[in-house]
Every structure is written in C-alpha cells, then in structure tokens.
PDB file of C-alpha atoms in Angstrom:
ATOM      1  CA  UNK U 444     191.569 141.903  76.174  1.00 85.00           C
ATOM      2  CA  UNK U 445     188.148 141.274  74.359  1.00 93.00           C
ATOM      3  CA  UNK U 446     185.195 143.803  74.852  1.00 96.00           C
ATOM      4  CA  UNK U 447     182.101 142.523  73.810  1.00 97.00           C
ATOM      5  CA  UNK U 448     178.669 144.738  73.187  1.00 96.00           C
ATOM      6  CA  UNK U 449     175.296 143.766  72.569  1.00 96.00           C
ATOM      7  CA  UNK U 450     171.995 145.121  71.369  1.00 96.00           C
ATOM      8  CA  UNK U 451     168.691 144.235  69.686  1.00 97.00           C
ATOM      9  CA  UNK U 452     166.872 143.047  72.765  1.00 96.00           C
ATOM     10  CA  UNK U 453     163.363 144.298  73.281  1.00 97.00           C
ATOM     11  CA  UNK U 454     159.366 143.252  73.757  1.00 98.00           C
ATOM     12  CA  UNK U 455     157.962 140.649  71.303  1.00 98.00           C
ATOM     13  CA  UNK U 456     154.948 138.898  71.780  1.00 98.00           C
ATOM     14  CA  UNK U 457     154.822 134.836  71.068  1.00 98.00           C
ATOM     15  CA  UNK U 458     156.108 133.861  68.373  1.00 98.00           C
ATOM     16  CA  UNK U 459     157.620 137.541  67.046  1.00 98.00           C
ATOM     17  CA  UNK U 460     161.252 137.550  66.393  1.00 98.00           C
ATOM     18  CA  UNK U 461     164.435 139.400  67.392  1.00 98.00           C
ATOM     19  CA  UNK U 462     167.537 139.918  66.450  1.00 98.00           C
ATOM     20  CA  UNK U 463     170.845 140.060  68.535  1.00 98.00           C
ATOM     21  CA  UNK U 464     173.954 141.705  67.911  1.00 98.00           C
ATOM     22  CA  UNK U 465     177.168 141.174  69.585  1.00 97.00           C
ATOM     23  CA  UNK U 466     180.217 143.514  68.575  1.00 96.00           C
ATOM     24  CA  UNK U 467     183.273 142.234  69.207  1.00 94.00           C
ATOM     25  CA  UNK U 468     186.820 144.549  69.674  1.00 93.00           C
ATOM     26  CA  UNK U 469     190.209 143.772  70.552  1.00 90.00           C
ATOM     27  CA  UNK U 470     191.693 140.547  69.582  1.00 83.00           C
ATOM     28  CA  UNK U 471     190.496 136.591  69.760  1.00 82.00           C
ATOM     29  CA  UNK U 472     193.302 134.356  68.815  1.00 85.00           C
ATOM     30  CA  UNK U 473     192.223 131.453  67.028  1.00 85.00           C
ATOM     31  CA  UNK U 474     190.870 128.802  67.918  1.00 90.00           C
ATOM     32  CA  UNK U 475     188.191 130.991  69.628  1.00 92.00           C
ATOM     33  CA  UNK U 476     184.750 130.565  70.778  1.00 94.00           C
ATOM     34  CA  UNK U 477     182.161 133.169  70.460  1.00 95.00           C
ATOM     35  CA  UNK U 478     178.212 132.224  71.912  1.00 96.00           C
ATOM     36  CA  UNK U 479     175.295 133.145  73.370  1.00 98.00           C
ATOM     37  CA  UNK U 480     173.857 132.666  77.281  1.00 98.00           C
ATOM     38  CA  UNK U 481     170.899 133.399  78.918  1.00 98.00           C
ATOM     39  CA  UNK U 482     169.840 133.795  82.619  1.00 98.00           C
ATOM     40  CA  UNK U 483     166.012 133.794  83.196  1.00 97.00           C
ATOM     41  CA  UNK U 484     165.734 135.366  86.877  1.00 94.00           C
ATOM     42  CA  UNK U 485     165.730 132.386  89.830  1.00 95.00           C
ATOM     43  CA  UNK U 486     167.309 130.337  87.024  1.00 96.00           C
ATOM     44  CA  UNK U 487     170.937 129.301  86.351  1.00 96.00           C
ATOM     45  CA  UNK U 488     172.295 130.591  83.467  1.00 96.00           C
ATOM     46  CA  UNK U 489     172.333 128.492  80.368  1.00 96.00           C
ATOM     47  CA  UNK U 490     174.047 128.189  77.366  1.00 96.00           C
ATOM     48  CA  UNK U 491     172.247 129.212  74.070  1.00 97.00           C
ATOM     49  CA  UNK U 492     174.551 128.531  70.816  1.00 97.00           C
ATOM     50  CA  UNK U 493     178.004 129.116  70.482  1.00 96.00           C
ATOM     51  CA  UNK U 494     180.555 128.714  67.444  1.00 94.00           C
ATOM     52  CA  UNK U 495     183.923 127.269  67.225  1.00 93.00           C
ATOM     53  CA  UNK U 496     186.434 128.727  65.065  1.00 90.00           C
ATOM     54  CA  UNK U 497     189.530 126.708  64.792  1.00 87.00           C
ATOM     55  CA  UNK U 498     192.153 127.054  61.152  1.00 81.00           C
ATOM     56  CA  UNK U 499     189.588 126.596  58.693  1.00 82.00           C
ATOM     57  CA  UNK U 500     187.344 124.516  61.001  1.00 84.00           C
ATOM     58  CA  UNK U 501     183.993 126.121  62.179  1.00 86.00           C
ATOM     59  CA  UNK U 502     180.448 124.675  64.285  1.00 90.00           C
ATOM     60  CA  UNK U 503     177.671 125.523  65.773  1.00 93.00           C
ATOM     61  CA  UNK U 504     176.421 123.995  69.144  1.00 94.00           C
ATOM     62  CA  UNK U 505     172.692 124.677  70.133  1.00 97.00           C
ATOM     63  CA  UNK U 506     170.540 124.317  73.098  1.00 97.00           C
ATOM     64  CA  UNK U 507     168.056 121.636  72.800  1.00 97.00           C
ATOM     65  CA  UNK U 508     165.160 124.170  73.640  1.00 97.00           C
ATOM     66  CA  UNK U 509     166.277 126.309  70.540  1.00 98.00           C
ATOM     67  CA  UNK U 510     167.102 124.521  67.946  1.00 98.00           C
ATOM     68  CA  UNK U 511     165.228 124.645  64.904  1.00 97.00           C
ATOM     69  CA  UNK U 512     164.267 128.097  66.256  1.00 98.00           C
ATOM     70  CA  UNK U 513     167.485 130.309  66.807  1.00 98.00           C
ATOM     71  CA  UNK U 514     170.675 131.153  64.297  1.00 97.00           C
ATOM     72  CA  UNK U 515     173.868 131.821  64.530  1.00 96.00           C
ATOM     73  CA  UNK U 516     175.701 133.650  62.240  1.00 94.00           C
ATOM     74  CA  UNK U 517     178.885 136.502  61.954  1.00 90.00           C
ATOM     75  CA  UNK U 518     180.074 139.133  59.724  1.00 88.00           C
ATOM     76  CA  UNK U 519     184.037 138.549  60.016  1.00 82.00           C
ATOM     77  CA  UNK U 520     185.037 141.903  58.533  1.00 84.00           C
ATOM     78  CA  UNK U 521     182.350 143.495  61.496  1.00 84.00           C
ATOM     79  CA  UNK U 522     183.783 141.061  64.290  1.00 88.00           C
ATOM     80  CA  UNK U 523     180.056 141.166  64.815  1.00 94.00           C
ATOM     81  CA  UNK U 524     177.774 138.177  65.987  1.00 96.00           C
ATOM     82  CA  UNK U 525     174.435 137.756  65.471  1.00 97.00           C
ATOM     83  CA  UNK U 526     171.722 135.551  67.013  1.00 98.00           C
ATOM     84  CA  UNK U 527     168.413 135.534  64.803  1.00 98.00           C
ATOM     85  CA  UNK U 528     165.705 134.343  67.383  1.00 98.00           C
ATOM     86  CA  UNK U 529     162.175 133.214  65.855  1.00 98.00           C
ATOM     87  CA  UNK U 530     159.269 131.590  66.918  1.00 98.00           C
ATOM     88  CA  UNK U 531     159.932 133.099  70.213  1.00 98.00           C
ATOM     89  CA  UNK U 532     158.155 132.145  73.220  1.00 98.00           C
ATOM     90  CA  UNK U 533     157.622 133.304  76.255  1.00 97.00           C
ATOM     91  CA  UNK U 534     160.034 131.312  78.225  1.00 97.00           C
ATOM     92  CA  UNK U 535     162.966 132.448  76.092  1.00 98.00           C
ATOM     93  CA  UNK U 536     162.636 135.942  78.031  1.00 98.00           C
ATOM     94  CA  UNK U 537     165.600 136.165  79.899  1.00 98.00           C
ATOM     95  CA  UNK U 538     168.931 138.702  79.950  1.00 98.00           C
ATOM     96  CA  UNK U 539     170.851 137.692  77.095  1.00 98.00           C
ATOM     97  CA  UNK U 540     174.952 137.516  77.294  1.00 98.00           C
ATOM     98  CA  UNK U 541     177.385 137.375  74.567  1.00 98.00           C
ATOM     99  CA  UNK U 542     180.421 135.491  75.376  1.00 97.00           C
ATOM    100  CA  UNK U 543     184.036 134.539  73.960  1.00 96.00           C
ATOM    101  CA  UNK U 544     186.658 132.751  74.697  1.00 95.00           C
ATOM    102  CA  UNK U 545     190.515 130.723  73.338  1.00 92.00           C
ATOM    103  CA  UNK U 546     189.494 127.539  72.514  1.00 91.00           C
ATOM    104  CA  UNK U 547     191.818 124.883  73.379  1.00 84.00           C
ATOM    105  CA  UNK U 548     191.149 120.729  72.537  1.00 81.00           C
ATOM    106  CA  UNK U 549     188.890 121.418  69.409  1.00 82.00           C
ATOM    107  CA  UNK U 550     186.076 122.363  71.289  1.00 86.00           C
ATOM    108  CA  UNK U 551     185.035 125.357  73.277  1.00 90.00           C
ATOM    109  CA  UNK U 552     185.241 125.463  77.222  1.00 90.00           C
ATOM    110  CA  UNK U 553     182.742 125.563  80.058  1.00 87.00           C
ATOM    111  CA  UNK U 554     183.394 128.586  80.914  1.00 91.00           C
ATOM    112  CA  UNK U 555     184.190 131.780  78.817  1.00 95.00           C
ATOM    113  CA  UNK U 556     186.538 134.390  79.759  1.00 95.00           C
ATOM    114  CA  UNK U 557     184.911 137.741  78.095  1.00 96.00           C
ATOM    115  CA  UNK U 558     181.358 138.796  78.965  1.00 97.00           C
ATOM    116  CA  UNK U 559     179.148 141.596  77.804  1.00 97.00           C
ATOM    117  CA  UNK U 560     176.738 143.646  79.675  1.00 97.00           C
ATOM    118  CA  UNK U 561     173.937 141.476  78.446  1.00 97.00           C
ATOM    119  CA  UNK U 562     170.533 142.640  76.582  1.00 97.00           C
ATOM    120  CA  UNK U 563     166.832 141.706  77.497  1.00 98.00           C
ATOM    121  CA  UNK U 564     164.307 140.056  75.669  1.00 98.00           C
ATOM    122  CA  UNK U 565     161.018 139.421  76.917  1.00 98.00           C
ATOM    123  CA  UNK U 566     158.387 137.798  75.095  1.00 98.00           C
ATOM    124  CA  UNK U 567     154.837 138.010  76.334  1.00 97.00           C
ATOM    125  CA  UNK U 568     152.247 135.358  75.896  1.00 95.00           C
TER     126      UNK U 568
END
C-alpha cells in the first residue's frame, strides 16, 4: 500500500504563493500517477495537475484554471511531490489532496486509488 502526506497549506492573500508537499511511502509500481485535487466546499472535487511516469516516459496534465500559474515537480530520491502555486487567487482556496495511482494504457485513470488527508489553502481577496 501507498501512504501519502501533505503539508504547506496555509493563509495567503491574492496573488501570494504556496507551496505543497506531498510525501510519498511504500511502493508505486511503474507506470504510476501521482497529482493533485482540490474540493472547494459545495463543489465537486476537481483535478489540479497530475504526472505520469511510465519507463522513461514522464507528463504533466493541468487544469485549465491553473495553468500558467501552478507547478509540478518531484524529488525522486524524497518520493516527495511538490505543487508550487503562484498568483493565487481567491477561488483556488479549497482542501487540497494528493493522490496516486498504477497507471495502465499510457495515461493516468479517473480515479486514483491512494489519498492523503488533504491540506488547506485559503487565499483571501
């Protein structure tokens, strides 16, 4: 099994920036998918960015609403994923999940199998 623990959520004001942190233990076997979701409360929760890891093959998928605003990026050796959020605003506040999952097809699935507890990020206007 996968346990998955994230952090760096907190209070920003418009346009601030956080960063998120998602350790990772136990074992993904490749190909694997590893992202970010968000639920905003009366909302449906969405996808953020996620990244596909299959052999030497790796991308990045992003919500429309982020893009150009939010990064992905790993340490390997830390099994650690990061989300760098800028320009926030205040609709990104929301509880914030890290997610993983096999990978199967070249592309990651609709729904992930390992969930953290989820951080909070609220940006105020």
């Amino acid at each position: 099994t996968v346990q998955l623990v994230e952090s760096g959520g907190g209070s920003v004001q418009a346009g601030g920036s956080l960063r998120l942190s998602c350790a990772a233990s136990g074992y993904l076997y490749n190909p694997y998918c590893m992202g970010w979701f968000r639920q905003a409360p009366g909302k449906e929760r969405e996808g953020v960015a996620s990244i596909y890891t299959g052999g030497i093959s790796t991308y990045t998928y992003y919500a429309d609403s982020v893009k150009g605003r939010f990064t992905l990026s790993r340490d390997n050796a830390k099994w650690t994923l990061y989300l760098q959020m800028n320009s926030l605003k205040p609709e990104d506040s929301a509880m914030y999940y890290c997610a993983a999952a096999r990978a199967y097809g070249g592309s990651c699935p609709a729904n992930f199998s390992y969930w953290g507890q989820g951080t909070q990020v609220t940006v105020s206007s």
